[in-house]
Coordinates of C-alpha atoms and ligand atoms in Angstrom, one line a residue:
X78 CA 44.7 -66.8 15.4
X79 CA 44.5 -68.9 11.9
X80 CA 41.3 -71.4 13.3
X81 CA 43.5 -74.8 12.8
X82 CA 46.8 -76.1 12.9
X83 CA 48.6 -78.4 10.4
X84 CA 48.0 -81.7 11.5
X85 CA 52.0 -82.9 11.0
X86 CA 52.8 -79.2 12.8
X87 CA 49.9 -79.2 15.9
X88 CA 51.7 -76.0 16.5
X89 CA 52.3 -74.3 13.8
X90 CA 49.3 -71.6 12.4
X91 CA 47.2 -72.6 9.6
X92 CA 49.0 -70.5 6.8
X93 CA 47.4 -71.9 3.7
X94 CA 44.8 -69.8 1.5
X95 CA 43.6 -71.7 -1.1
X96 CA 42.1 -69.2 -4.3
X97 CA 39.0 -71.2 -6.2
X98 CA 38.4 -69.9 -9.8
X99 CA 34.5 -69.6 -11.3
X100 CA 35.0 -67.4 -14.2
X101 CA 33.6 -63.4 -14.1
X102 CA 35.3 -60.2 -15.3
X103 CA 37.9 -60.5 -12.6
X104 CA 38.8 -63.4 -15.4
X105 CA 37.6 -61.5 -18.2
X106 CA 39.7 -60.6 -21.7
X107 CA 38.9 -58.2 -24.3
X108 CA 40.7 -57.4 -27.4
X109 CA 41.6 -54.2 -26.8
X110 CA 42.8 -52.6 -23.3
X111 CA 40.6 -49.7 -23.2
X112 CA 37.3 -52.5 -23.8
X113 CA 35.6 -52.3 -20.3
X114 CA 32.4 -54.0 -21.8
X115 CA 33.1 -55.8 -25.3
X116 CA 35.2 -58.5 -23.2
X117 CA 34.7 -62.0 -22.3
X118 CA 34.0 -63.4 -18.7
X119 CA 36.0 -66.3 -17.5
X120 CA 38.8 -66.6 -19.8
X121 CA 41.8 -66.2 -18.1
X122 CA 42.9 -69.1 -15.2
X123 CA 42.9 -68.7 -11.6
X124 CA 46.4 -69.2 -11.7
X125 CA 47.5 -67.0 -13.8
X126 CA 45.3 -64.3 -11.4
X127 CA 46.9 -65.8 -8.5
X128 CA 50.6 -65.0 -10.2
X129 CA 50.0 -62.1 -11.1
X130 CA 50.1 -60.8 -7.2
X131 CA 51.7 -63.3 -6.1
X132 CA 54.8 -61.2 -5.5
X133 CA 52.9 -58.0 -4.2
X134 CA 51.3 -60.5 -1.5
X135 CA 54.7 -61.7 -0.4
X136 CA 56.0 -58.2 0.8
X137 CA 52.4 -57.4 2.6
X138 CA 52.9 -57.9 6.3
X139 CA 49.6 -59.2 6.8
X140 CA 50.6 -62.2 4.0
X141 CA 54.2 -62.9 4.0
X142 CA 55.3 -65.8 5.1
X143 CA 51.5 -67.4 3.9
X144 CA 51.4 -70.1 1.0
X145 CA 48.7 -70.0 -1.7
X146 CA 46.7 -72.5 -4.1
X147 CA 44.9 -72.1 -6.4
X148 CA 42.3 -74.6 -8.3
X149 CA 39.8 -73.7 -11.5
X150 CA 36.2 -75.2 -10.3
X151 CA 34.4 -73.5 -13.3
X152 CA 35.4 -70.8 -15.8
X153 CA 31.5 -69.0 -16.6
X154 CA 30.0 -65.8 -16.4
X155 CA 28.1 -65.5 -14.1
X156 CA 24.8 -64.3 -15.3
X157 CA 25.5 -68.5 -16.3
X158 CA 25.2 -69.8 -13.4
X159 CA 23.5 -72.4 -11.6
X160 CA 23.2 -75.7 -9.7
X161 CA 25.5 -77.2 -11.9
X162 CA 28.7 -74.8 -10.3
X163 CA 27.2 -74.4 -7.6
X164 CA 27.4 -78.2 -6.7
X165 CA 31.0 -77.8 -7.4
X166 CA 31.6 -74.8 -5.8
X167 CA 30.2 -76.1 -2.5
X168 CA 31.9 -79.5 -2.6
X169 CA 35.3 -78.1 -3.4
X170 CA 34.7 -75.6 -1.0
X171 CA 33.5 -78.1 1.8
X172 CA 36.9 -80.1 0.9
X173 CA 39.6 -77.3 1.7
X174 CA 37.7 -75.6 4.7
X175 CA 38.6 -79.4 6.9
X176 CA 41.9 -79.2 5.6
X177 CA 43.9 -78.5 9.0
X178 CA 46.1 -76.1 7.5
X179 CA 44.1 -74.0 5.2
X180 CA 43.0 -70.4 7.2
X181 CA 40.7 -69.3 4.8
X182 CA 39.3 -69.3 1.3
X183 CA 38.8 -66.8 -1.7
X184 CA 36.9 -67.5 -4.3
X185 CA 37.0 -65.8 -7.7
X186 CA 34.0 -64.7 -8.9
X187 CA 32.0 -62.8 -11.6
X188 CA 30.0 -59.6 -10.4
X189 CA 26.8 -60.1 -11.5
X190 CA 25.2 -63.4 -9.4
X191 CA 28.0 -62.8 -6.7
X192 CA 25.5 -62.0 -3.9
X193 CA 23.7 -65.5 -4.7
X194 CA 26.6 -67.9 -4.4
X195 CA 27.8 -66.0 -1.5
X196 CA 24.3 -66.4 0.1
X197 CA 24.3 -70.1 -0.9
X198 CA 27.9 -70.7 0.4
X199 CA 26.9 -69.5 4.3
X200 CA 23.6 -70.5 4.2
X201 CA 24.6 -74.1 3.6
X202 CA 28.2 -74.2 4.7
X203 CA 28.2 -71.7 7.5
X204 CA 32.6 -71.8 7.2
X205 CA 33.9 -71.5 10.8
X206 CA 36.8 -70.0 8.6
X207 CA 36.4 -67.2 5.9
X208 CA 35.1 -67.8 2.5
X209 CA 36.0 -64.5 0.4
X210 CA 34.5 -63.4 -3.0
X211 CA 36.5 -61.6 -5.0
X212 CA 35.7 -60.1 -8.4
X213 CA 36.4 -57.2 -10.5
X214 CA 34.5 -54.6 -12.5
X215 CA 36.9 -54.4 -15.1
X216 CA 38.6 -57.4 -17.2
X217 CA 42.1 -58.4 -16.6
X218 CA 43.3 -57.2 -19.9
X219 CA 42.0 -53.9 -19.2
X220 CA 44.8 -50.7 -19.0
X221 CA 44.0 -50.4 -15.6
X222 CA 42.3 -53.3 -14.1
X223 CA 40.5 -53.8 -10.5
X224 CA 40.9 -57.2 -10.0
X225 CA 44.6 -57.5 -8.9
X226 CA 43.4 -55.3 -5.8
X227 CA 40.4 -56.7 -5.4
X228 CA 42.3 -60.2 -5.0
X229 CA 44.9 -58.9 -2.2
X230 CA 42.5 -57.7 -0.7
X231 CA 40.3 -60.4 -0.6
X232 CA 43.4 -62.4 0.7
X233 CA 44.2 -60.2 2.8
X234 CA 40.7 -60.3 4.4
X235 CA 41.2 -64.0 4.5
X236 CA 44.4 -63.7 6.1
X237 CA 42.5 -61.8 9.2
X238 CA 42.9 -63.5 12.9
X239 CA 39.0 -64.3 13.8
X240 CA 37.6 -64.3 10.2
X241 CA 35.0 -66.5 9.5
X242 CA 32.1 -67.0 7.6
X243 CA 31.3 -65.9 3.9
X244 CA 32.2 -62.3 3.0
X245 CA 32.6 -60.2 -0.8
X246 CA 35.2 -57.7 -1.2
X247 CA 35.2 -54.9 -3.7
X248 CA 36.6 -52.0 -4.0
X249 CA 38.2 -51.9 -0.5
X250 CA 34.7 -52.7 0.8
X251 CA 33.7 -56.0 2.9
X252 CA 30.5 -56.8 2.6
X253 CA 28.6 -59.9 4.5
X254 CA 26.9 -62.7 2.5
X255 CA 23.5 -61.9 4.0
X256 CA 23.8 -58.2 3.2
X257 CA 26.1 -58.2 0.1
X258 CA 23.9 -56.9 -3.2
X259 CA 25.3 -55.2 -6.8
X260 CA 23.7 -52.3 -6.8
X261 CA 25.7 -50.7 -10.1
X262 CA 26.0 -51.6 -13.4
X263 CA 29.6 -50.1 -14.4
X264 CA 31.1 -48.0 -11.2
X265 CA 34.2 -50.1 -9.3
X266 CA 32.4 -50.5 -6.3
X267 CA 29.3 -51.9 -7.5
X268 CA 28.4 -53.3 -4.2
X269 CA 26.5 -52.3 -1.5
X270 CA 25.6 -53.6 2.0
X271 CA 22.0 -51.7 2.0
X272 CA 20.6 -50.6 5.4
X273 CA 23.4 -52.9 7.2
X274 CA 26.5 -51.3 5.9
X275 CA 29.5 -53.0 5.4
X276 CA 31.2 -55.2 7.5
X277 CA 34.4 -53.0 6.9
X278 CA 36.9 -51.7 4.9
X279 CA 40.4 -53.2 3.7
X280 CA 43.3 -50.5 4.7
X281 CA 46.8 -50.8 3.1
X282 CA 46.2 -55.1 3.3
X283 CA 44.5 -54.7 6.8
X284 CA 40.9 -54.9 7.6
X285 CA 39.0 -52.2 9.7
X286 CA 35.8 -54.2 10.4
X287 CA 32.7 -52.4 11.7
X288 CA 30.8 -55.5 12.0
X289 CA 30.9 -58.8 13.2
X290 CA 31.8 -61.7 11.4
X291 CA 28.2 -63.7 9.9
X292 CA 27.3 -66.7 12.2
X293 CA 25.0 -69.6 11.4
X294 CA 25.4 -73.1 11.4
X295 CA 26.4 -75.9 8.6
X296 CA 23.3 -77.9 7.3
X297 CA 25.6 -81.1 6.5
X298 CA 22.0 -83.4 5.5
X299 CA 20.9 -80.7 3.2
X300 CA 24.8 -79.8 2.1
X301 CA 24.8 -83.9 1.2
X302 CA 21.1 -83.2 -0.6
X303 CA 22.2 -80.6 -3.1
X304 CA 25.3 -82.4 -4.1
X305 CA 22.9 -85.3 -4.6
X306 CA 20.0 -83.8 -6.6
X307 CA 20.3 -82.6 -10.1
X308 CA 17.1 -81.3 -10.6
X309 CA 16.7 -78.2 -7.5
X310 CA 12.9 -77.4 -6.9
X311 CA 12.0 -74.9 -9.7
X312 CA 11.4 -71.8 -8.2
X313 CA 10.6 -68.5 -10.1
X314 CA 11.1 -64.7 -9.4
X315 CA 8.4 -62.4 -11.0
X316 CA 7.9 -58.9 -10.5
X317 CA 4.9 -56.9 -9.8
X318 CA 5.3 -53.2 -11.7
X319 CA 2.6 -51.0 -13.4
X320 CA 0.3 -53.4 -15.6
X321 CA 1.4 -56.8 -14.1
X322 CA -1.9 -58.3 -14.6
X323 CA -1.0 -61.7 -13.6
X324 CA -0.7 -63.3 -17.3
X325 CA 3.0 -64.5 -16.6
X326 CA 2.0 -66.7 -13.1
X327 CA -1.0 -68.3 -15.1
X328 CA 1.5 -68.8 -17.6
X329 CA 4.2 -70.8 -15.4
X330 CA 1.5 -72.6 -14.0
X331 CA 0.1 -73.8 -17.0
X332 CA 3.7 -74.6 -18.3
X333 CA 4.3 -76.5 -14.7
X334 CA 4.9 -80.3 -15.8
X335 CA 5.5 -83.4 -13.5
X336 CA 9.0 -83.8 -14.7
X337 CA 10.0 -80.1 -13.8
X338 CA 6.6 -78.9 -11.5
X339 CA 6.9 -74.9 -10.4
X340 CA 7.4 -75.3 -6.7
X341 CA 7.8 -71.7 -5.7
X342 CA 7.1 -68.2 -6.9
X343 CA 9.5 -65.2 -5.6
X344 CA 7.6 -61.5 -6.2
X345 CA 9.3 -58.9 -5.8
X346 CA 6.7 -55.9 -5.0
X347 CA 6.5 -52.4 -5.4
X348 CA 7.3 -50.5 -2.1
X349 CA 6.5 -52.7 1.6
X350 CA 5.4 -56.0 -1.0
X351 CA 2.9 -54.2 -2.3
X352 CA 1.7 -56.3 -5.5
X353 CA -0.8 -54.8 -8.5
X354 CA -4.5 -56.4 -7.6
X355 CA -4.6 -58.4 -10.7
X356 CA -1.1 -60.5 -10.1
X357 CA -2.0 -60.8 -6.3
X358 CA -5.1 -62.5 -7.3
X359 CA -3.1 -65.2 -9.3
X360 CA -0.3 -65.3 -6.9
X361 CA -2.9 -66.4 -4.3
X362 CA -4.6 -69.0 -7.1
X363 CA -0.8 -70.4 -7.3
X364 CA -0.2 -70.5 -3.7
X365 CA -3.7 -72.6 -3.1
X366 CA -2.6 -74.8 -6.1
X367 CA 0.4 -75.5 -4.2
X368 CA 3.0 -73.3 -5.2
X369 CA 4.9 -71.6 -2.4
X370 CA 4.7 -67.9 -2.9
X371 CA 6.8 -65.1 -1.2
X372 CA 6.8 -61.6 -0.9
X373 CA 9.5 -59.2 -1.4
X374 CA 10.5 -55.8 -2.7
X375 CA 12.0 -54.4 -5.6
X376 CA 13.6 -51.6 -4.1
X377 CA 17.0 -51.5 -3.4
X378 CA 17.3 -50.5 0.1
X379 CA 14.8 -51.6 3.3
X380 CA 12.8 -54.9 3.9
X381 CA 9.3 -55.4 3.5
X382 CA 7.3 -54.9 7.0
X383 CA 4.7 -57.7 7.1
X384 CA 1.5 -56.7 8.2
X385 CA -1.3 -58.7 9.9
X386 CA -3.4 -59.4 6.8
X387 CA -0.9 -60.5 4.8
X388 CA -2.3 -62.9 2.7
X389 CA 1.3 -64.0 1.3
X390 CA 4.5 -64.6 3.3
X391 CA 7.6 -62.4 3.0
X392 CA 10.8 -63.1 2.8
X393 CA 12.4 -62.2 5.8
X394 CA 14.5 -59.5 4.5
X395 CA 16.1 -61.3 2.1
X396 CA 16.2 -59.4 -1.4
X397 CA 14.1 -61.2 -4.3
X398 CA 17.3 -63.2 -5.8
X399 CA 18.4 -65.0 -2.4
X400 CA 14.8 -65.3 -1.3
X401 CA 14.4 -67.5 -4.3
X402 CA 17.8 -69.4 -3.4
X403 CA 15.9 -69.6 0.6
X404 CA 12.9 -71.0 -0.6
X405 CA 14.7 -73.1 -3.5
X406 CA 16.5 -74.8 0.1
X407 CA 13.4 -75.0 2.1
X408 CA 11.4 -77.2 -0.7
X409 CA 14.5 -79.3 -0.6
X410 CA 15.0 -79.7 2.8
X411 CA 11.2 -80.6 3.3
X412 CA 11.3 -83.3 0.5
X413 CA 11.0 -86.6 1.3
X414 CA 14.2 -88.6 1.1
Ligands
SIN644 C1 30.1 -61.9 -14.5 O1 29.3 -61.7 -13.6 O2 30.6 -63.0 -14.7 C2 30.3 -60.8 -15.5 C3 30.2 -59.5 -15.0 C4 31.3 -59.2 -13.9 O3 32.0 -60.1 -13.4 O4 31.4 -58.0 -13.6

């Protein structure tokens, strides 16, 4: 069952999905239509995507009879964004999920910082309705492009009875927000689920789901907090690798000024979190200067196992990029109003 009811038709299903536009290769143009690469991100509307399977959608069982919107909340690539779109995203978000007879969302998206809007979407939001990213390896100008599938499916996905929550497709692949990570630079399905899996798979406009939907619950104070600040806590991901000596937190701290201060340092480590001697010894001078350091890992797959003489946090699982997203919400939350 669609989660809410038109408000003039109590009875009737929620048959509305509404497609929000952010820019990416799904949007992408290039001059020629064998250019994979030399193309631009976030050129071509929402709309126009939208359109252009509009009338494959209609003779889907799982979507005919549904009615579809679409609105352009940012045109960027990706590897662009930032609190700026993100602001937008989440208030234009907020505003369709309470309208009574939208089901579900999709949201159009480029490839590369996917997995950190979808983390920032449920971790503040939570929908009690889905919230689908959909992107595309290829640019829509490309001879044979993925995004038109991409997008059914990610309606289709949207269109499920019990979906909630916010979920990436790719590739015929759902993937959860907490799990969801681009793990390839050029293959269609980029995307990986790492040790979780993925939450399913989308079948001739039908989802087989392995998984359960994600859960959590909406943080409305902080929601109203991000919309509100400009300025997010500065936090920074470093890496720890063969030589890190350490010069690049000394660095940041000594670049650190009252306007912008560094609030909190994400490393990813080598292996379980490991970090090279030298950095560790400045990551634990930044953490007693006041900086809020966490621990992760650089590989691709796992989470790192925290020990009892830890002497910096980890980050719960999550991979370097959200943990930096986590933490950026955790400074936030604990600031004073
Ligand atoms: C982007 O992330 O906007 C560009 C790359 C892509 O969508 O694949």
């Amino acid at each position: 069952m669609p989660q809410s009811a038109p408000a003039d038709h109590p009875n009737l299903p929620a048959r509305t999905l509404v497609v929000l536009g952010t820019g990416g290769t799904i949007a992408g143009r290039a001059s020629a239509v064998g250019d994979n690469v030399g193309y631009t991100a976030g050129e071509v509307g929402v709309g126009h995507l939208l359109a252009g399977v509009q009338g494959m959608a209609a003779q889907l069982h799982t979507l005919s009879g549904w009615v579809f919107e679409a609105e352009q909340v940012a045109q960027v690539d990706s590897k662009d964004m930032g609190p700026a779109v993100w602001r937008s995203l989440l208030a234009r978000v907020a505003h369709h999920l309470v309208r009574p007879e939208v089901a579900g969302l999709v949201v159009t998206h480029g490839t590369d910082t996917l997995e950190e809007t979808a983390w920032l979407l449920q971790a503040v939001l939570a929908p009690a309705k889905p919230v689908v990213m959909a992107c595309a390896m290829r640019p829509a100008t490309a001879l044979v492009p993925d995004g038109p599938q991409n997008l059914m499916d990610a309606l289709c996905v949207a269109a499920t009875p019990g979906a909630r929550g916010v979920v990436a497709v790719c590739a015929g692949q759902v993937h959860q927000a907490g799990h969801v990570q681009k793990v390839h630079t050029y293959r269609l399905d980029a995307f990986d689920s790492g040790d979780a899996g993925p939450l399913g798979c989308v079948e001739e406009g039908r989802l087989r789901a392995w998984q359960p939907w994600p859960e959590g619950t909406a943080d409305r104070p902080l929601f109203q907090r991000l919309l509100a600040t400009t300025a997010w806590p500065r936090v920074e991901l470093i890496t720890s690798h063969a030589g890190a000596d350490g010069a690049v937190v000394r660095a940041l701290l000594a670049a650190s000024l009252p306007s912008a201060p560094l609030r909190g340092l994400v490393v990813a480590g080598t292996g379980n979190g490991t970090l090279h001697a030298d950095l560790l010894t400045a990551l634990a001078d930044a953490q007693a200067a006041g900086v809020v350091v966490r621990r992760g890992t650089r590989c691709a797959y796992g989470q790192v196992v925290p020990g009892p003489h830890d002497a910096l946090a980890d980050t719960g699982g999550l991979s370097p990029v959200k943990a930096r997203l986590a933490l950026v919400l955790e400074l936030l939350a604990a600031d004073p109003c």
